[in-house]
Amino acid sequence: MPQLPELFPGFASETIGVDGLEFFARVGGSGPPLLCLHGYPQTHACWHRIAPRLAERFKVVAMDLRGYGQSSAPPGDASHMQYSKRAMARDCIGVMRALGHERFHVMGHDRGARVTHRLLLDHGARVEKAAVLDIAPTLDMYECTDRAFAEAYYHWFFLIQPFDLPERMIGADPDYYLEKKIGKWSKVGGCFDAEALAEYKRCFRAPGTIHATCEDYRAAAGIDLEHDRADRDRKIAVPLLVLWGKLGVIERCYDVLALWSARAERVSGRALPCGHFLAEEAPEETLEALLAFL
């Protein structure tokens, strides 16, 4: 099982049990704890360009979300509750508690940012500060869907199709699918480290991972929307940093700060010169913004 020591120098590999599941994390550094949550279709390895620098000031915990990377991938069911952002947020609380951290900072990219949003709503008292990278709130994105968004994020509607249509189609050539997805979303050539890309592919090839990641999106289009609608009038009290790619879909389709200002009391942020994968396309700018905020 590759541990990517070259990408995370000085970090330890941890496997943490929470509620009968196991979660893989890379843990390094010292200082205030900082939880880092990746997105689709990646793993914790997406933080490799900034995690060592963050570890100079923080105790960095870069974990694989439920169903991704080297973490457990329980089978889904008709409710998709197993992959609700509420369940995934509880995973994060359990991992951090097991590591001895009752309060912490958190940053999430893509799906990890959606888990972060739910974590702030369900467990806001446990978080010092939070950052979400390259997303608008899920409920707003679905309710404002138009042709431009649907064409750019067609996978939101493909992955939610009933089992096992997307699983079979992706499973026919998962490497091709992954490369096409991240290639289209990124705007900075050569941004993906060869070792990190190999790890994304290795993990994504597993049939259980393909199914789990589809369930993640099925939950987002169902049970997550129920939870979000129930909390529509609640505002996040934790200071929130919002970063997004100037060359990406979020910039093109949304007034990002306005949408997040409707969801949180204290919001700041800006666009960075890149596409979707901020920490890999624009690591220096991303690191600068995070350090200034945290």
PDB file of N, CA and C in Angstrom, residues 51-91:
ATOM      1  N   ALA A  51       0.968  20.903   2.188  1.00  0.00           N
ATOM      2  CA  ALA A  51       0.933  20.298   3.521  1.00  0.00           C
ATOM      3  C   ALA A  51       2.260  20.430   4.267  1.00  0.00           C
ATOM      4  N   PRO A  52       3.425  20.168   3.623  1.00  0.00           N
ATOM      5  CA  PRO A  52       4.683  20.312   4.372  1.00  0.00           C
ATOM      6  C   PRO A  52       4.916  21.734   4.884  1.00  0.00           C
ATOM      7  N   ARG A  53       4.507  22.729   4.107  1.00  0.00           N
ATOM      8  CA  ARG A  53       4.663  24.120   4.543  1.00  0.00           C
ATOM      9  C   ARG A  53       3.671  24.446   5.669  1.00  0.00           C
ATOM     10  N   LEU A  54       2.455  23.947   5.559  1.00  0.00           N
ATOM     11  CA  LEU A  54       1.477  24.162   6.624  1.00  0.00           C
ATOM     12  C   LEU A  54       1.939  23.504   7.920  1.00  0.00           C
ATOM     13  N   ALA A  55       2.634  22.374   7.783  1.00  0.00           N
ATOM     14  CA  ALA A  55       3.092  21.634   8.962  1.00  0.00           C
ATOM     15  C   ALA A  55       4.163  22.385   9.741  1.00  0.00           C
ATOM     16  N   GLU A  56       4.712  23.443   9.172  1.00  0.00           N
ATOM     17  CA  GLU A  56       5.664  24.271   9.916  1.00  0.00           C
ATOM     18  C   GLU A  56       4.963  25.083  11.004  1.00  0.00           C
ATOM     19  N   ARG A  57       3.643  25.251  10.868  1.00  0.00           N
ATOM     20  CA  ARG A  57       2.884  26.057  11.826  1.00  0.00           C
ATOM     21  C   ARG A  57       1.704  25.320  12.451  1.00  0.00           C
ATOM     22  N   PHE A  58       1.281  24.223  11.829  1.00  0.00           N
ATOM     23  CA  PHE A  58       0.086  23.518  12.283  1.00  0.00           C
ATOM     24  C   PHE A  58       0.341  22.015  12.395  1.00  0.00           C
ATOM     25  N   LYS A  59      -0.487  21.357  13.199  1.00  0.00           N
ATOM     26  CA  LYS A  59      -0.547  19.896  13.199  1.00  0.00           C
ATOM     27  C   LYS A  59      -1.528  19.514  12.082  1.00  0.00           C
ATOM     28  N   VAL A  60      -0.998  19.104  10.958  1.00  0.00           N
ATOM     29  CA  VAL A  60      -1.795  18.867   9.758  1.00  0.00           C
ATOM     30  C   VAL A  60      -2.301  17.421   9.743  1.00  0.00           C
ATOM     31  N   VAL A  61      -3.599  17.272   9.539  1.00  0.00           N
ATOM     32  CA  VAL A  61      -4.223  15.956   9.380  1.00  0.00           C
ATOM     33  C   VAL A  61      -4.899  15.941   8.017  1.00  0.00           C
ATOM     34  N   ALA A  62      -4.290  15.245   7.064  1.00  0.00           N
ATOM     35  CA  ALA A  62      -4.852  15.124   5.710  1.00  0.00           C
ATOM     36  C   ALA A  62      -5.436  13.729   5.577  1.00  0.00           C
ATOM     37  N   MET A  63      -6.751  13.626   5.645  1.00  0.00           N
ATOM     38  CA  MET A  63      -7.401  12.315   5.662  1.00  0.00           C
ATOM     39  C   MET A  63      -8.100  12.011   4.340  1.00  0.00           C
ATOM     40  N   ASP A  64      -8.282  10.722   4.092  1.00  0.00           N
ATOM     41  CA  ASP A  64      -9.113  10.276   2.978  1.00  0.00           C
ATOM     42  C   ASP A  64     -10.555  10.189   3.461  1.00  0.00           C
ATOM     43  N   LEU A  65     -11.454  10.829   2.737  1.00  0.00           N
ATOM     44  CA  LEU A  65     -12.872  10.779   3.080  1.00  0.00           C
ATOM     45  C   LEU A  65     -13.422   9.362   2.957  1.00  0.00           C
ATOM     46  N   ARG A  66     -14.514   9.124   3.628  1.00  0.00           N
ATOM     47  CA  ARG A  66     -15.238   7.858   3.487  1.00  0.00           C
ATOM     48  C   ARG A  66     -15.453   7.546   2.003  1.00  0.00           C
ATOM     49  N   GLY A  67     -15.048   6.338   1.595  1.00  0.00           N
ATOM     50  CA  GLY A  67     -15.261   5.911   0.215  1.00  0.00           C
ATOM     51  C   GLY A  67     -14.139   6.275  -0.731  1.00  0.00           C
ATOM     52  N   TYR A  68     -13.178   7.047  -0.267  1.00  0.00           N
ATOM     53  CA  TYR A  68     -12.091   7.520  -1.124  1.00  0.00           C
ATOM     54  C   TYR A  68     -10.748   7.004  -0.612  1.00  0.00           C
ATOM     55  N   GLY A  69      -9.774   6.970  -1.516  1.00  0.00           N
ATOM     56  CA  GLY A  69      -8.414   6.653  -1.133  1.00  0.00           C
ATOM     57  C   GLY A  69      -8.307   5.335  -0.408  1.00  0.00           C
ATOM     58  N   GLN A  70      -7.671   5.370   0.767  1.00  0.00           N
ATOM     59  CA  GLN A  70      -7.440   4.169   1.544  1.00  0.00           C
ATOM     60  C   GLN A  70      -8.377   4.064   2.744  1.00  0.00           C
ATOM     61  N   SER A  71      -9.429   4.874   2.764  1.00  0.00           N
ATOM     62  CA  SER A  71     -10.436   4.774   3.821  1.00  0.00           C
ATOM     63  C   SER A  71     -11.516   3.767   3.439  1.00  0.00           C
ATOM     64  N   SER A  72     -12.278   3.334   4.438  1.00  0.00           N
ATOM     65  CA  SER A  72     -13.342   2.361   4.205  1.00  0.00           C
ATOM     66  C   SER A  72     -14.384   2.897   3.237  1.00  0.00           C
ATOM     67  N   ALA A  73     -14.931   1.981   2.449  1.00  0.00           N
ATOM     68  CA  ALA A  73     -15.967   2.333   1.469  1.00  0.00           C
ATOM     69  C   ALA A  73     -17.180   1.427   1.689  1.00  0.00           C
ATOM     70  N   PRO A  74     -18.026   1.744   2.662  1.00  0.00           N
ATOM     71  CA  PRO A  74     -19.200   0.902   2.910  1.00  0.00           C
ATOM     72  C   PRO A  74     -20.166   0.958   1.727  1.00  0.00           C
ATOM     73  N   PRO A  75     -20.915  -0.126   1.481  1.00  0.00           N
ATOM     74  CA  PRO A  75     -21.869  -0.114   0.378  1.00  0.00           C
ATOM     75  C   PRO A  75     -22.990   0.882   0.622  1.00  0.00           C
ATOM     76  N   GLY A  76     -23.491   1.468  -0.470  1.00  0.00           N
ATOM     77  CA  GLY A  76     -24.603   2.395  -0.353  1.00  0.00           C
ATOM     78  C   GLY A  76     -25.929   1.657  -0.253  1.00  0.00           C
ATOM     79  N   ASP A  77     -27.000   2.420  -0.035  1.00  0.00           N
ATOM     80  CA  ASP A  77     -28.342   1.851  -0.030  1.00  0.00           C
ATOM     81  C   ASP A  77     -29.300   2.872  -0.633  1.00  0.00           C
ATOM     82  N   ALA A  78     -30.574   2.562  -0.615  1.00  0.00           N
ATOM     83  CA  ALA A  78     -31.553   3.410  -1.290  1.00  0.00           C
ATOM     84  C   ALA A  78     -31.641   4.809  -0.696  1.00  0.00           C
ATOM     85  N   SER A  79     -31.304   4.945   0.579  1.00  0.00           N
ATOM     86  CA  SER A  79     -31.380   6.269   1.217  1.00  0.00           C
ATOM     87  C   SER A  79     -30.153   7.118   0.927  1.00  0.00           C
ATOM     88  N   HIS A  80     -29.040   6.473   0.572  1.00  0.00           N
ATOM     89  CA  HIS A  80     -27.739   7.133   0.355  1.00  0.00           C
ATOM     90  C   HIS A  80     -27.238   7.811   1.619  1.00  0.00           C
ATOM     91  N   MET A  81     -27.802   7.465   2.756  1.00  0.00           N
ATOM     92  CA  MET A  81     -27.417   8.075   4.025  1.00  0.00           C
ATOM     93  C   MET A  81     -25.959   7.806   4.373  1.00  0.00           C
ATOM     94  N   GLN A  82     -25.450   6.633   3.947  1.00  0.00           N
ATOM     95  CA  GLN A  82     -24.058   6.293   4.256  1.00  0.00           C
ATOM     96  C   GLN A  82     -23.087   7.337   3.717  1.00  0.00           C
ATOM     97  N   TYR A  83     -23.473   8.015   2.652  1.00  0.00           N
ATOM     98  CA  TYR A  83     -22.585   9.009   2.042  1.00  0.00           C
ATOM     99  C   TYR A  83     -23.139  10.428   2.141  1.00  0.00           C
ATOM    100  N   SER A  84     -24.052  10.621   3.081  1.00  0.00           N
ATOM    101  CA  SER A  84     -24.508  11.984   3.342  1.00  0.00           C
ATOM    102  C   SER A  84     -23.346  12.784   3.903  1.00  0.00           C
ATOM    103  N   LYS A  85     -23.367  14.082   3.670  1.00  0.00           N
ATOM    104  CA  LYS A  85     -22.312  14.913   4.218  1.00  0.00           C
ATOM    105  C   LYS A  85     -22.397  14.952   5.741  1.00  0.00           C
ATOM    106  N   ARG A  86     -23.572  14.695   6.280  1.00  0.00           N
ATOM    107  CA  ARG A  86     -23.710  14.600   7.736  1.00  0.00           C
ATOM    108  C   ARG A  86     -22.909  13.416   8.276  1.00  0.00           C
ATOM    109  N   ALA A  87     -23.017  12.264   7.621  1.00  0.00           N
ATOM    110  CA  ALA A  87     -22.243  11.093   8.051  1.00  0.00           C
ATOM    111  C   ALA A  87     -20.753  11.334   7.874  1.00  0.00           C
ATOM    112  N   MET A  88     -20.370  11.972   6.767  1.00  0.00           N
ATOM    113  CA  MET A  88     -18.952  12.216   6.510  1.00  0.00           C
ATOM    114  C   MET A  88     -18.386  13.252   7.474  1.00  0.00           C
ATOM    115  N   ALA A  89     -19.194  14.225   7.873  1.00  0.00           N
ATOM    116  CA  ALA A  89     -18.751  15.193   8.875  1.00  0.00           C
ATOM    117  C   ALA A  89     -18.527  14.511  10.218  1.00  0.00           C
ATOM    118  N   ARG A  90     -19.401  13.554  10.573  1.00  0.00           N
ATOM    119  CA  ARG A  90     -19.204  12.801  11.814  1.00  0.00           C
ATOM    120  C   ARG A  90     -17.903  12.015  11.764  1.00  0.00           C
ATOM    121  N   ASP A  91     -17.579  11.467  10.583  1.00  0.00           N
ATOM    122  CA  ASP A  91     -16.292  10.779  10.432  1.00  0.00           C
ATOM    123  C   ASP A  91     -15.141  11.697  10.824  1.00  0.00           C
TER     124      ASP A  91
END
